């Protein structure tokens, strides 16, 4: 009888523990679920959810630990205030300790919290590093479970993305070789996150990019340019761009991995972000040397970039426009390749129709690089009716300072080589004095040697406009006007002067009719 009572008492006591455990499970699962909806966040924050979740991270029931970590991750992911609350409540050391002790499910949840905190700012990412997270995250890259590797790689990338100093911490923790191994794993999601993390490390400096390259990374990335998964191609092209941008040597390492012509095919990809990232990679390679630009052109890059700019819209046009500009800048041969690929028209269209001034400015700069080499290059730009649009951007009151400067420089460099006088004359009337000076300089050089041009200049009203300008001109402008006037008989010049009608009337006043 006594024994039966003891069993009943034990059962009764244990029931309380079971009720408590079920309550903890119910609570933590409900909080994790509620944290997925933004409208619940403030209510839970005011109710002190952080303080309630913290002890549950050390619960003796694994599922409660995991749900608590998941809830914290979702809260921290929502805003930097909540991420700071995670740091302020000293939750990070518990997570870091558990990362090396617990099962794979908990490791994923803990890595998610670290990622959610680190993503918001360099300061919060530094707090994650200071908690010793990297020492626990990096070994997770060697876990058997690919989803644990993925969670760790994601957190590491979010730490590295903010500053070069944080990325250096990641490198010093030995993450890079393990991320390169992750790229070689069969799981596509893991490949994506690893490539993204390497990109976030490489972007900061040549030294960090070199650290990414040293384990032979590029050789594993390059074949993935042709992978069927669009999100993976995005990350691969981005990573190769971040490596290439820093120096000639790094760009050559990328090129030597035989990414051409395969990366050009990505400019036609169904996914527009793949296209943009591929164009960005090409731009970062093209900008370094004439030899690298020539390699791109020889692979069919000029036509591919022109097609890309034609089909892209908005900010997606920008890397293509700049790549064309870098290629054109190096030599007249490369600029001619752009012209023969019909590259002027889509860049001109961007100059005219894109609403963003920074895209217009890049277009103006690129057109200047195409047209500045020889009279043939400038004629191609002039015949495409580019000059008046550059002038319009330069004088428009709402244009940004950068757009005005780039339009002016482009106009100046094209006009300096332009012998296509029919394109120059329409600019004279609206151009500011500084541009009029460049235009008249070309007329002063060309008209003495071209009878047809002299005749056309008169017939199209140029000489008359010149006499009007001479009334207010000074300095070099007056000098060029005199040089042009000297190309014509004095009576023609006088005929088109503003005072000619008054001169005739004065003669009328002095004239005595012959009366018989």
Short mmCIF file of C-alpha atoms in Angstrom, two decimals:
data_model
loop_
_atom_site.label_atom_id
_atom_site.label_comp_id
_atom_site.label_asym_id
_atom_site.label_seq_id
_atom_site.Cartn_x
_atom_site.Cartn_y
_atom_site.Cartn_z
CA UNK A 1 0.00 0.00 0.00
CA UNK A 2 2.79 2.39 0.97
CA UNK A 3 4.64 1.64 -2.26
CA UNK A 4 1.50 2.35 -4.29
CA UNK A 5 1.15 5.73 -2.62
CA UNK A 6 4.77 6.59 -3.45
CA UNK A 7 4.25 5.66 -7.11
CA UNK A 8 1.12 7.80 -7.26
CA UNK A 9 2.96 10.71 -5.63
CA UNK A 10 5.86 10.36 -8.06
CA UNK A 11 3.47 10.25 -10.98
CA UNK A 12 1.71 13.34 -9.70
CA UNK A 13 5.00 15.23 -9.33
CA UNK A 14 6.22 14.17 -12.76
CA UNK A 15 2.96 15.35 -14.28
CA UNK A 16 3.84 18.86 -13.11
CA UNK A 17 7.17 18.58 -14.90
CA UNK A 18 5.43 17.33 -18.02
CA UNK A 19 2.96 20.21 -17.89
CA UNK A 20 5.86 22.64 -17.48
CA UNK A 21 7.72 21.08 -20.40
CA UNK A 22 4.64 21.16 -22.63
CA UNK A 23 4.07 24.78 -21.64
CA UNK A 24 7.66 25.65 -22.59
CA UNK A 25 7.29 23.85 -25.91
CA UNK A 26 3.97 25.55 -26.62
CA UNK A 27 5.34 28.97 -25.64
CA UNK A 28 8.56 28.82 -27.62
CA UNK A 29 6.88 27.41 -30.73
CA UNK A 30 4.17 30.09 -30.55
CA UNK A 31 6.79 32.84 -30.21
CA UNK A 32 8.81 31.45 -33.13
CA UNK A 33 5.66 31.35 -35.25
CA UNK A 34 4.50 34.83 -34.16
CA UNK A 35 7.96 36.26 -34.97
CA UNK A 36 7.34 35.58 -38.67
CA UNK A 37 4.71 38.36 -38.72
CA UNK A 38 5.97 41.97 -38.45
CA UNK A 39 2.82 43.21 -36.69
CA UNK A 40 3.63 41.00 -33.68
CA UNK A 41 7.21 42.13 -33.15
CA UNK A 42 6.62 45.28 -31.09
CA UNK A 43 4.07 43.56 -28.83
CA UNK A 44 6.51 40.73 -28.08
CA UNK A 45 9.37 43.16 -27.53
CA UNK A 46 7.33 45.15 -25.00
CA UNK A 47 6.40 41.90 -23.25
CA UNK A 48 10.10 41.16 -22.60
CA UNK A 49 10.43 38.30 -25.06
CA UNK A 50 14.25 38.40 -25.09
CA UNK A 51 14.55 37.80 -21.36
CA UNK A 52 12.07 34.93 -21.59
CA UNK A 53 13.80 33.24 -24.53
CA UNK A 54 17.32 33.49 -23.18
CA UNK A 55 17.08 30.73 -20.53
CA UNK A 56 15.32 28.48 -23.04
CA UNK A 57 18.53 28.40 -25.11
CA UNK A 58 20.01 26.30 -22.29
CA UNK A 59 16.91 24.14 -21.86
CA UNK A 60 17.48 20.42 -21.37
CA UNK A 61 15.01 19.66 -24.17
CA UNK A 62 16.76 20.01 -27.58
CA UNK A 63 13.60 20.96 -29.48
CA UNK A 64 12.99 23.86 -27.07
CA UNK A 65 16.57 25.07 -27.53
CA UNK A 66 16.17 25.00 -31.30
CA UNK A 67 12.82 26.80 -31.28
CA UNK A 68 14.20 29.45 -28.90
CA UNK A 69 17.15 30.06 -31.22
CA UNK A 70 14.86 30.18 -34.24
CA UNK A 71 12.61 32.74 -32.52
CA UNK A 72 15.61 34.89 -31.55
CA UNK A 73 16.92 34.72 -35.10
CA UNK A 74 13.61 35.88 -36.54
CA UNK A 75 13.41 38.73 -34.04
CA UNK A 76 17.01 39.84 -34.64
CA UNK A 77 16.48 39.61 -38.38
CA UNK A 78 13.58 42.07 -38.16
CA UNK A 79 15.47 45.19 -37.03
CA UNK A 80 18.80 46.44 -35.74
CA UNK A 81 17.13 47.42 -32.43
CA UNK A 82 16.17 43.81 -31.79
CA UNK A 83 19.59 42.61 -32.94
CA UNK A 84 21.13 45.01 -30.41
CA UNK A 85 18.81 43.57 -27.77
CA UNK A 86 20.21 40.10 -28.52
CA UNK A 87 23.71 41.49 -27.97
CA UNK A 88 22.65 43.49 -24.90
CA UNK A 89 21.07 40.46 -23.25
CA UNK A 90 24.37 38.57 -23.61
CA UNK A 91 22.78 35.88 -25.71
CA UNK A 92 25.67 35.58 -28.19
CA UNK A 93 28.13 33.78 -25.85
CA UNK A 94 25.49 31.12 -25.12
CA UNK A 95 24.89 30.58 -28.83
CA UNK A 96 28.60 30.38 -29.59
CA UNK A 97 29.18 27.87 -26.80
CA UNK A 98 26.27 25.72 -28.01
CA UNK A 99 27.51 25.80 -31.62
CA UNK A 100 30.38 23.50 -30.76
CA UNK A 101 28.40 21.30 -28.35
CA UNK A 102 24.93 20.74 -29.78
CA UNK A 103 23.35 18.74 -32.60
CA UNK A 104 23.05 19.81 -36.22
CA UNK A 105 19.54 21.22 -35.85
CA UNK A 106 20.62 23.56 -33.08
CA UNK A 107 23.75 24.55 -35.00
CA UNK A 108 21.63 25.70 -37.94
CA UNK A 109 19.37 27.73 -35.66
CA UNK A 110 22.33 29.28 -33.78
CA UNK A 111 24.09 30.21 -37.03
CA UNK A 112 20.83 31.82 -38.18
CA UNK A 113 20.79 34.05 -35.07
CA UNK A 114 24.42 35.07 -35.60
CA UNK A 115 23.68 35.88 -39.24
CA UNK A 116 20.56 37.86 -38.29
CA UNK A 117 22.53 39.98 -35.82
CA UNK A 118 25.57 40.47 -38.06
CA UNK A 119 23.65 41.60 -41.13
CA UNK A 120 22.51 44.97 -39.78
CA UNK A 121 25.72 46.96 -39.27
CA UNK A 122 29.51 46.72 -38.90
CA UNK A 123 29.11 47.32 -35.15
CA UNK A 124 26.74 44.39 -34.68
CA UNK A 125 28.91 42.19 -36.90
CA UNK A 126 31.89 43.16 -34.73
CA UNK A 127 29.90 42.15 -31.65
CA UNK A 128 29.36 38.73 -33.24
CA UNK A 129 33.11 38.44 -33.91
CA UNK A 130 33.94 39.60 -30.37
CA UNK A 131 31.73 36.85 -28.97
CA UNK A 132 34.07 34.27 -30.54
CA UNK A 133 31.54 33.26 -33.18
CA UNK A 134 34.05 32.75 -36.00
CA UNK A 135 35.97 30.16 -33.99
CA UNK A 136 32.74 28.15 -33.76
CA UNK A 137 31.30 28.94 -37.20
CA UNK A 138 34.37 28.00 -39.23
CA UNK A 139 34.48 24.36 -37.97
CA UNK A 140 30.79 24.11 -38.96
CA UNK A 141 31.99 24.43 -42.58
CA UNK A 142 33.47 20.94 -42.12
CA UNK A 143 30.27 19.37 -40.77
CA UNK A 144 28.86 16.37 -42.61
CA UNK A 145 25.40 17.94 -42.95
CA UNK A 146 25.38 20.36 -45.93
CA UNK A 147 22.61 22.48 -44.36
CA UNK A 148 24.86 23.20 -41.35
CA UNK A 149 27.67 24.20 -43.73
CA UNK A 150 25.25 26.44 -45.58
CA UNK A 151 24.04 28.16 -42.38
CA UNK A 152 27.63 28.75 -41.24
CA UNK A 153 28.76 30.06 -44.65
CA UNK A 154 25.80 32.41 -44.72
CA UNK A 155 26.66 33.86 -41.29
CA UNK A 156 30.35 34.19 -42.25
CA UNK A 157 29.41 36.08 -45.44
CA UNK A 158 27.19 38.47 -43.49
CA UNK A 159 30.08 39.24 -41.13
CA UNK A 160 32.54 39.78 -43.99
CA UNK A 161 30.31 42.00 -46.10
CA UNK A 162 30.58 45.14 -43.98
CA UNK A 163 34.25 46.16 -43.82
CA UNK A 164 37.70 45.02 -44.82
CA UNK A 165 38.62 44.62 -41.15
CA UNK A 166 35.74 42.20 -40.52
CA UNK A 167 36.54 40.31 -43.73
CA UNK A 168 40.14 40.02 -42.53
CA UNK A 169 38.89 38.41 -39.30
CA UNK A 170 37.07 35.85 -41.45
CA UNK A 171 40.24 35.15 -43.46
CA UNK A 172 42.35 34.89 -40.29
CA UNK A 173 39.87 32.36 -38.88
CA UNK A 174 40.68 30.06 -41.82
CA UNK A 175 37.30 30.28 -43.54
CA UNK A 176 38.46 30.74 -47.16
CA UNK A 177 39.83 27.24 -47.96
CA UNK A 178 36.75 25.67 -46.38
CA UNK A 179 34.43 27.93 -48.39
CA UNK A 180 36.28 26.82 -51.52
CA UNK A 181 35.63 23.21 -50.53
CA UNK A 182 31.94 24.09 -50.09
CA UNK A 183 31.86 25.32 -53.70
CA UNK A 184 32.92 21.83 -54.76
CA UNK A 185 30.08 20.14 -52.86
CA UNK A 186 27.14 18.82 -54.93
CA UNK A 187 24.44 20.87 -53.14
CA UNK A 188 23.55 23.92 -55.22
CA UNK A 189 22.31 25.97 -52.25
CA UNK A 190 25.66 25.44 -50.49
CA UNK A 191 27.59 26.43 -53.62
CA UNK A 192 25.53 29.65 -53.83
CA UNK A 193 26.12 30.73 -50.25
CA UNK A 194 29.84 29.86 -50.38
CA UNK A 195 30.33 31.87 -53.59
CA UNK A 196 28.43 34.78 -52.04
CA UNK A 197 30.62 34.70 -48.91
CA UNK A 198 33.82 34.65 -51.00
CA UNK A 199 32.48 37.61 -52.98
CA UNK A 200 31.82 39.51 -49.73
CA UNK A 201 35.43 38.89 -48.66
CA UNK A 202 37.05 39.71 -52.02
CA UNK A 203 35.27 43.01 -52.60
CA UNK A 204 37.11 45.04 -49.97
CA UNK A 205 40.75 45.16 -51.08
CA UNK A 206 43.37 43.62 -53.40
CA UNK A 207 44.88 41.79 -50.42
CA UNK A 208 41.60 40.17 -49.44
CA UNK A 209 40.84 39.31 -53.07
CA UNK A 210 44.28 37.67 -53.27
CA UNK A 211 43.47 35.69 -50.12
CA UNK A 212 40.33 34.44 -51.86
CA UNK A 213 42.26 33.54 -55.02
CA UNK A 214 45.18 31.77 -53.34
CA UNK A 215 43.46 28.40 -52.66
CA UNK A 216 42.72 28.05 -56.40
CA UNK A 217 39.20 29.44 -56.06
CA UNK A 218 38.86 30.82 -59.59
CA UNK A 219 39.41 27.41 -61.18
CA UNK A 220 36.39 26.09 -59.26
CA UNK A 221 34.23 29.16 -59.87
CA UNK A 222 34.81 29.56 -63.62
CA UNK A 223 33.03 26.35 -64.78
CA UNK A 224 29.96 27.35 -62.74
CA UNK A 225 29.35 30.26 -65.15
CA UNK A 226 27.49 27.69 -67.26
CA UNK A 227 25.56 26.10 -64.37
CA UNK A 228 21.80 25.81 -64.99
CA UNK A 229 20.92 27.40 -61.64
CA UNK A 230 20.39 31.15 -62.11
CA UNK A 231 20.97 32.13 -58.47
CA UNK A 232 24.31 30.30 -58.46
CA UNK A 233 25.36 32.04 -61.69
CA UNK A 234 24.52 35.39 -60.09
CA UNK A 235 26.88 34.73 -57.19
CA UNK A 236 29.65 33.28 -59.35
CA UNK A 237 29.66 36.25 -61.75
CA UNK A 238 29.56 38.64 -58.80
CA UNK A 239 32.49 36.92 -57.09
CA UNK A 240 34.59 36.95 -60.27
CA UNK A 241 33.79 40.66 -60.69
CA UNK A 242 34.84 41.43 -57.10
CA UNK A 243 38.13 39.60 -57.66
CA UNK A 244 38.80 41.21 -61.06
CA UNK A 245 38.16 44.79 -60.08
CA UNK A 246 41.23 45.33 -57.92
CA UNK A 247 44.22 44.87 -60.23
CA UNK A 248 45.50 43.71 -63.61
CA UNK A 249 47.04 40.59 -62.05
CA UNK A 250 43.79 39.50 -60.44
CA UNK A 251 41.80 40.22 -63.62
CA UNK A 252 44.29 38.12 -65.59
CA UNK A 253 43.85 35.21 -63.17
CA UNK A 254 40.10 35.32 -63.87
CA UNK A 255 40.63 35.55 -67.64
CA UNK A 256 43.15 32.69 -67.61
CA UNK A 257 40.42 30.47 -66.15
CA UNK A 258 38.87 30.67 -69.63
CA UNK A 259 35.68 32.49 -68.71
CA UNK A 260 35.45 33.83 -72.28
CA UNK A 261 33.35 33.37 -74.32
CA UNK A 262 31.11 31.54 -71.82
CA UNK A 263 30.44 34.60 -69.67
CA UNK A 264 29.20 36.45 -72.79
CA UNK A 265 26.38 33.92 -73.09
CA UNK A 266 25.20 35.03 -69.64
CA UNK A 267 24.47 38.47 -71.10
CA UNK A 268 21.49 36.76 -72.78
CA UNK A 269 20.42 34.77 -69.71
CA UNK A 270 16.73 34.57 -68.81
CA UNK A 271 17.58 35.94 -65.35
CA UNK A 272 18.24 39.69 -65.52
CA UNK A 273 20.46 39.70 -62.42
CA UNK A 274 22.71 37.08 -64.04
CA UNK A 275 22.97 39.38 -67.06
CA UNK A 276 23.83 42.39 -64.92
CA UNK A 277 26.45 40.54 -62.85
CA UNK A 278 28.05 39.11 -66.01
CA UNK A 279 28.21 42.61 -67.53
CA UNK A 280 29.74 43.89 -64.28
CA UNK A 281 32.42 41.20 -64.40
CA UNK A 282 33.25 42.09 -68.02
CA UNK A 283 33.43 45.77 -67.08
CA UNK A 284 35.83 45.08 -64.20
CA UNK A 285 38.13 43.13 -66.53
CA UNK A 286 37.92 45.58 -69.44
CA UNK A 287 38.91 48.63 -67.41
CA UNK A 288 42.48 47.53 -66.68
CA UNK A 289 44.45 47.30 -69.95
CA UNK A 290 44.11 47.50 -73.74
CA UNK A 291 45.13 43.84 -73.94
CA UNK A 292 42.27 42.69 -71.71
CA UNK A 293 39.80 44.86 -73.63
CA UNK A 294 41.10 43.44 -76.89
CA UNK A 295 40.64 39.91 -75.58
CA UNK A 296 37.00 40.72 -74.78
CA UNK A 297 36.41 42.20 -78.26
CA UNK A 298 38.11 39.25 -79.98
CA UNK A 299 35.78 36.89 -78.10
CA UNK A 300 32.78 38.75 -79.53
CA UNK A 301 32.34 40.98 -76.50
CA UNK A 302 31.62 44.25 -78.32
CA UNK A 303 28.50 42.94 -80.05
CA UNK A 304 27.38 41.06 -76.94
CA UNK A 305 27.67 44.19 -74.78
CA UNK A 306 25.83 46.31 -77.36
CA UNK A 307 22.97 43.79 -77.43
CA UNK A 308 22.95 43.74 -73.64
CA UNK A 309 22.64 47.54 -73.34
CA UNK A 310 19.92 47.54 -76.02
CA UNK A 311 17.84 44.98 -74.13
CA UNK A 312 18.51 46.06 -70.52
CA UNK A 313 16.61 48.76 -68.68
CA UNK A 314 17.32 51.19 -65.87
CA UNK A 315 20.34 50.56 -63.66
CA UNK A 316 20.95 47.23 -65.37
CA UNK A 317 22.25 49.15 -68.39
CA UNK A 318 25.03 50.79 -66.39
CA UNK A 319 27.74 48.07 -66.31
CA UNK A 320 27.27 47.44 -70.05
CA UNK A 321 27.52 51.15 -70.90
CA UNK A 322 30.66 51.52 -68.79
CA UNK A 323 32.25 48.37 -70.23
CA UNK A 324 31.74 49.79 -73.74
CA UNK A 325 33.30 53.05 -72.54
CA UNK A 326 36.37 51.35 -71.05
CA UNK A 327 36.91 49.29 -74.20
CA UNK A 328 36.51 52.35 -76.45
CA UNK A 329 38.87 54.46 -74.36
CA UNK A 330 41.97 52.38 -74.97
CA UNK A 331 42.47 52.70 -78.73
CA UNK A 332 40.89 53.83 -81.97
CA UNK A 333 40.79 50.20 -83.15
CA UNK A 334 38.76 49.09 -80.14
CA UNK A 335 36.48 52.13 -80.43
CA UNK A 336 35.96 51.27 -84.09
CA UNK A 337 34.94 47.75 -83.08
CA UNK A 338 32.24 49.31 -80.89
CA UNK A 339 31.10 51.57 -83.75
CA UNK A 340 30.91 48.69 -86.24
CA UNK A 341 28.94 46.71 -83.64
CA UNK A 342 26.37 49.56 -83.74
CA UNK A 343 27.25 50.57 -80.20
CA UNK A 344 26.50 54.29 -80.47
CA UNK A 345 22.71 54.02 -80.82
CA UNK A 346 21.84 52.18 -77.56
CA UNK A 347 24.21 54.39 -75.55
CA UNK A 348 22.64 57.49 -77.12
CA UNK A 349 19.19 56.12 -76.27
CA UNK A 350 20.26 55.76 -72.64
CA UNK A 351 21.52 59.35 -72.65
CA UNK A 352 18.15 60.58 -73.93
CA UNK A 353 15.59 58.35 -72.26
CA UNK A 354 16.98 57.14 -68.92
CA UNK A 355 15.59 59.22 -66.04
CA UNK A 356 18.57 58.73 -63.71
CA UNK A 357 21.35 61.30 -64.12
CA UNK A 358 24.12 58.87 -63.17
CA UNK A 359 23.16 56.63 -66.12
CA UNK A 360 23.03 59.67 -68.41
CA UNK A 361 26.48 60.72 -67.12
CA UNK A 362 27.95 57.27 -67.82
CA UNK A 363 26.41 57.36 -71.31
CA UNK A 364 27.90 60.81 -71.98
CA UNK A 365 31.32 59.61 -70.82
CA UNK A 366 31.13 56.50 -73.02
CA UNK A 367 30.10 58.49 -76.11
CA UNK A 368 33.07 60.76 -75.47
CA UNK A 369 35.42 57.76 -75.35
CA UNK A 370 34.02 56.44 -78.64
CA UNK A 371 34.24 59.74 -80.50
CA UNK A 372 37.50 61.26 -79.29
CA UNK A 373 40.04 59.32 -81.33
CA UNK A 374 39.94 60.49 -84.97
CA UNK A 375 37.72 62.52 -87.36
CA UNK A 376 36.13 59.23 -88.48
CA UNK A 377 35.18 58.31 -84.92
CA UNK A 378 33.79 61.76 -84.16
CA UNK A 379 31.87 61.77 -87.46
CA UNK A 380 30.21 58.46 -86.53
CA UNK A 381 29.07 60.00 -83.25
CA UNK A 382 28.01 63.27 -84.92
CA UNK A 383 26.03 61.52 -87.66
CA UNK A 384 24.16 59.59 -84.96
CA UNK A 385 22.82 62.96 -83.76
CA UNK A 386 24.57 62.65 -80.42
CA UNK A 387 26.07 66.14 -80.14
CA UNK A 388 22.89 68.11 -79.58
CA UNK A 389 21.78 65.67 -76.89
CA UNK A 390 25.11 66.05 -75.09
CA UNK A 391 24.66 69.81 -75.32
CA UNK A 392 21.10 69.54 -73.97
CA UNK A 393 22.34 67.56 -70.94
CA UNK A 394 25.10 70.08 -70.39
CA UNK A 395 22.85 73.16 -70.33
CA UNK A 396 19.70 71.69 -68.77
CA UNK A 397 19.09 73.42 -65.41
CA UNK A 398 18.02 70.16 -63.72
CA UNK A 399 21.11 68.18 -64.77
CA UNK A 400 23.40 67.08 -61.96
CA UNK A 401 26.87 68.61 -61.74
CA UNK A 402 28.43 65.28 -62.70
CA UNK A 403 26.23 65.00 -65.80
CA UNK A 404 27.06 68.57 -66.83
CA UNK A 405 30.80 67.98 -66.42
CA UNK A 406 30.81 64.65 -68.27
CA UNK A 407 28.64 66.03 -71.09
CA UNK A 408 30.95 69.02 -71.47
CA UNK A 409 34.09 66.87 -71.51
CA UNK A 410 32.54 64.47 -74.01
CA UNK A 411 31.47 67.34 -76.28
CA UNK A 412 34.90 68.95 -76.06
CA UNK A 413 36.75 65.72 -76.91
CA UNK A 414 34.43 64.89 -79.83
CA UNK A 415 34.42 68.45 -81.21
CA UNK A 416 38.22 68.55 -81.13
CA UNK A 417 38.27 65.83 -83.81
CA UNK A 418 35.03 66.63 -85.63
CA UNK A 419 35.25 67.66 -89.29
CA UNK A 420 31.57 66.97 -90.00
CA UNK A 421 30.53 70.61 -90.19
CA UNK A 422 26.84 69.93 -90.92
CA UNK A 423 26.55 68.39 -87.46
CA UNK A 424 28.37 71.27 -85.79
CA UNK A 425 26.39 74.20 -87.15
CA UNK A 426 23.04 73.45 -85.44
CA UNK A 427 24.83 73.52 -82.07
CA UNK A 428 26.06 77.09 -82.47
CA UNK A 429 22.83 78.87 -81.61
CA UNK A 430 22.11 77.16 -78.27
CA UNK A 431 25.62 76.38 -77.07
CA UNK A 432 27.21 78.33 -74.23
CA UNK A 433 30.26 80.42 -75.07
CA UNK A 434 32.74 77.73 -73.97
CA UNK A 435 31.25 75.22 -76.41
CA UNK A 436 30.83 77.82 -79.18
CA UNK A 437 34.56 78.34 -78.94
CA UNK A 438 35.29 74.66 -79.71
CA UNK A 439 32.78 74.64 -82.57
CA UNK A 440 34.13 77.81 -84.18
CA UNK A 441 37.67 76.52 -83.85
CA UNK A 442 36.71 73.58 -86.07
CA UNK A 443 35.02 75.87 -88.62
CA UNK A 444 38.07 78.15 -88.64
CA UNK A 445 40.27 75.16 -89.44
CA UNK A 446 38.00 73.62 -92.09
CA UNK A 447 36.32 76.45 -94.04
CA UNK A 448 39.47 77.87 -95.71
CA UNK A 449 39.96 74.52 -97.51
CA UNK A 450 36.35 73.58 -98.41
CA UNK A 451 34.32 75.70 -100.84
CA UNK A 452 31.18 73.58 -100.47
CA UNK A 453 31.34 73.92 -96.69
CA UNK A 454 31.73 77.71 -97.00
CA UNK A 455 28.66 77.88 -99.23
CA UNK A 456 26.65 75.63 -96.89
CA UNK A 457 27.66 77.73 -93.88
CA UNK A 458 26.15 80.81 -95.52
CA UNK A 459 23.01 79.08 -96.82
CA UNK A 460 22.20 77.52 -93.44
CA UNK A 461 22.44 80.83 -91.60
CA UNK A 462 25.80 80.20 -89.97
CA UNK A 463 27.51 83.34 -91.23
CA UNK A 464 24.58 85.50 -90.15
CA UNK A 465 24.64 83.97 -86.66
CA UNK A 466 28.37 84.57 -86.53
CA UNK A 467 27.91 88.30 -87.10
CA UNK A 468 25.35 88.38 -84.30
CA UNK A 469 27.81 86.62 -82.01
CA UNK A 470 30.55 89.08 -82.90
CA UNK A 471 28.49 91.82 -81.22
CA UNK A 472 28.93 90.20 -77.78
CA UNK A 473 31.97 87.96 -78.24
CA UNK A 474 35.42 88.43 -76.80
CA UNK A 475 38.77 86.70 -76.50
CA UNK A 476 39.29 83.51 -78.51
CA UNK A 477 35.73 83.63 -79.81
CA UNK A 478 36.38 86.94 -81.57
CA UNK A 479 39.61 85.54 -82.96
CA UNK A 480 37.83 82.55 -84.51
CA UNK A 481 35.01 84.75 -85.87
CA UNK A 482 37.57 86.96 -87.64
CA UNK A 483 39.30 83.90 -89.10
CA UNK A 484 35.98 82.62 -90.47
CA UNK A 485 34.95 86.06 -91.79
CA UNK A 486 38.24 86.20 -93.68
CA UNK A 487 37.08 83.15 -95.66
CA UNK A 488 34.40 85.33 -97.35
CA UNK A 489 34.39 88.51 -99.44
CA UNK A 490 33.86 91.60 -97.23
CA UNK A 491 30.57 92.50 -98.94
CA UNK A 492 29.06 89.10 -98.04
CA UNK A 493 30.16 89.49 -94.44
CA UNK A 494 28.73 93.00 -94.38
CA UNK A 495 25.46 91.79 -95.93
CA UNK A 496 24.90 89.39 -93.03
CA UNK A 497 25.92 91.82 -90.27
CA UNK A 498 23.13 93.06 -87.94
CA UNK A 499 23.80 96.68 -88.96
CA UNK A 500 23.56 96.10 -92.70
CA UNK A 501 19.98 97.35 -93.01
CA UNK A 502 20.87 100.48 -91.02
CA UNK A 503 23.87 101.03 -93.26
CA UNK A 504 21.60 100.84 -96.31
CA UNK A 505 19.15 103.29 -94.73
CA UNK A 506 22.01 105.67 -93.95
CA UNK A 507 22.99 105.51 -97.61
CA UNK A 508 19.37 106.30 -98.48
CA UNK A 509 19.52 109.40 -96.29
CA UNK A 510 22.65 110.59 -98.05
CA UNK A 511 21.50 109.68 -101.52
CA UNK A 512 20.40 112.48 -103.81
CA UNK A 513 18.05 111.23 -106.50
CA UNK A 514 18.94 112.08 -110.09
CA UNK A 515 15.97 114.21 -111.21
CA UNK A 516 15.68 115.21 -114.85
#
